[in-house]
Amino acid sequence: MRTIDWNDESNSIVMIDQTLLPVEYRVIECKTLASLCEAIRSLRVRGAPALGAAGAFGIALAAELSSADDMDGLTRDLKVAAKTIKATRPTAVNLAWGVDRTINAISDAYDVDGIKDIVLAEAKNIADEDVETNKKLGKHGAKLLEDGDTVMTHCNAGRLACVDWGTALGVIRSAVEAGKDINVIACETRPLNQGGRITTWELMQDNIDVRLISDSMSGHVMSKGMVDKVIVGADRITGDAVFNKIGTYTHSVLAKEHEIPFYVAAPISTFDPDNWEDTVTIEQRDADELRFFKDVQIAPADVKVYNPAFDATPMENVTAVITEKGVFHPPFLLDEVIV
Amino acid sequence: MRTIDWNDESNSIVMIDQTLLPVEYRVIECKTLASLCEAIRSLRVRGAPALGAAGAFGIALAAELSSADDMDGLTRDLKVAAKTIKATRPTAVNLAWGVDRTINAISDAYDVDGIKDIVLAEAKNIADEDVETNKKLGKHGAKLLEDGDTVMTHCNAGRLACVDWGTALGVIRSAVEAGKDINVIACETRPLNQGGRITTWELMQDNIDVRLISDSMSGHVMSKGMVDKVIVGADRITGDAVFNKIGTYTHSVLAKEHEIPFYVAAPISTFDPDNWEDTVTIEQRDADELRFFKDVQIAPADVKVYNPAFDATPMENVTAVITEKGVFHPPFLLDEVIV
């Protein structure tokens, strides 16, 4: 099944619970806005494009659950829901994008049922378009990979970060589909280990060769000539920087030092022309993520922790941004790409 | 108590079990060579200088346990023990150094009891000298730190890596002792989290300010101006490179990019003038270290893993090496330093 989807029978959102992987594959159902918000906050669903769909389906769910019997009342309910959903991951631009696009679609409706139909249809469109976008993006990016390449990646910009196929891993999938032999080095991606838990799992499901390393090893494997290219996803791309999972910036500096191409694979919806590196607030996550791994204590329980969710990679460190509209080499203006 | 010591009553080696920290502080006793070797292999005792003492006390223990009744037999037993101990951590030059120095001391003996007395006395000397060495090293290094500095460190080059006081953390302790206010950023140091578990713990015991980050965050914190200096320890220093815990090289590249001084604190016994970067074999550790954290599965159980214990930081990336004989700025010849 897709990473996140709408269940027409139960009128609810279904998703793969990514916090349980790779130990357990479990599909969960969100029947309330609270359970969806909890799922987003706890990273049961994560990854920029998947969050776009999550935001969109969230509005559809809010419409479904609303008891308002006039358009004004329903619109008010949806706007409250929009605010609630966006607040769960304030740095994730796609989440807000999915919410807003769905809300904006209701201007076509002329009654309460119309609104409900339109927001659900729009959310489903967003999910379908995401898969199509990734396939296009993958095809563009696959041309950058050569037969026999070893590609290093960070976090999970795979099908589980999207509705399906993936961005960074979508490029790898498209290259493999085109008959190229690609090996992957997955960085485990502390503190929540999306690389170790999810990227490895989804590549192994597809029989794509993958080796796991700790994030700290990236310099070493590059210096040993073990990496031909780096491909990562993005949570937000401003005119001057790529915001992505904490650790991405570190890999970009190392790639520059070793003259290894550093690619960012992300749909156009990730672009944020209204912000710059210094106008984006990076969320700090819970300190316990570095003190415990599930029930295992891995640091003093009261140690001070610095735990930013993202970092910013300056565009100078990026060889190219791979989108569904093609491959763009910095420097470029976001407006040229978005139009 | 010291990190590792000799118990005169039970004629055994006592040590703090570092695999249990920070959850539990437990002192264990090694009464057999097998238990010592297991403790070294499992990193119950770790850190270059502490391993020097472990190797030395290991020879003293082998002498104590030998049933040989002539000098030739006892010498043979000690040479077998030496080989066994050295094989537990082949990259750790201090372990071999402690073993060899203790073995070499027996040339002064004229009977079996003389050998036993001499190897124990020599092992105790090595432990005492280590503390003295670190205090000297700390004093030299402390001059490089300014009041208010934030120092980033990797792994644990603290008192628990030594017999006492520490090398990288010894420099910080000496600066604090000299009245300077020093803040520490500790990288957790995957996969065995010595930074998160041990460095944080020992600094908190001493009321030195410490914040924990994941290894991948080092680029980010440097780019944000949060790091004034980096100080790490070393497992082996060849003429062209510093071998230290995997991840050190990554930090060194990032420090260079951000023009942050990168210091290595290590006793002269760490210097290995007989090798170069490309003649040292880096041990690969167990793949399960990246698949499990204690009992928690953090990756597919059958995922391929690349897990080198160390990496090599080229001397060009090192601002200075801090030793008990003073501070040396590359380029320098090892022979100049060792003499």
XYZ file of C-alpha atoms in Angstrom, chain B residues 18 41 49 73 84 87 98 130-131 135 144 152 154 161 164 169 182 184 225 231 234 238 265 286 323:
25
model
C 32.229 1.558 31.347
C 37.231 -6.499 23.729
C 46.069 5.371 28.046
C 58.843 -21.142 31.753
C 46.793 -12.839 23.598
C 45.266 -9.405 19.794
C 51.944 -1.281 28.057
C 49.846 8.019 33.224
C 48.209 10.231 35.822
C 48.378 16.394 34.511
C 45.250 27.136 24.587
C 33.607 20.320 21.253
C 34.259 13.367 20.411
C 39.857 6.695 29.003
C 42.795 9.289 35.840
C 39.053 16.250 29.044
C 34.716 26.213 29.937
C 31.705 21.442 26.567
C 29.309 29.876 15.944
C 39.795 18.784 21.311
C 44.088 9.770 19.837
C 51.750 8.249 12.898
C 45.538 15.660 23.170
C 30.703 -6.244 14.891
C 51.454 16.183 24.852
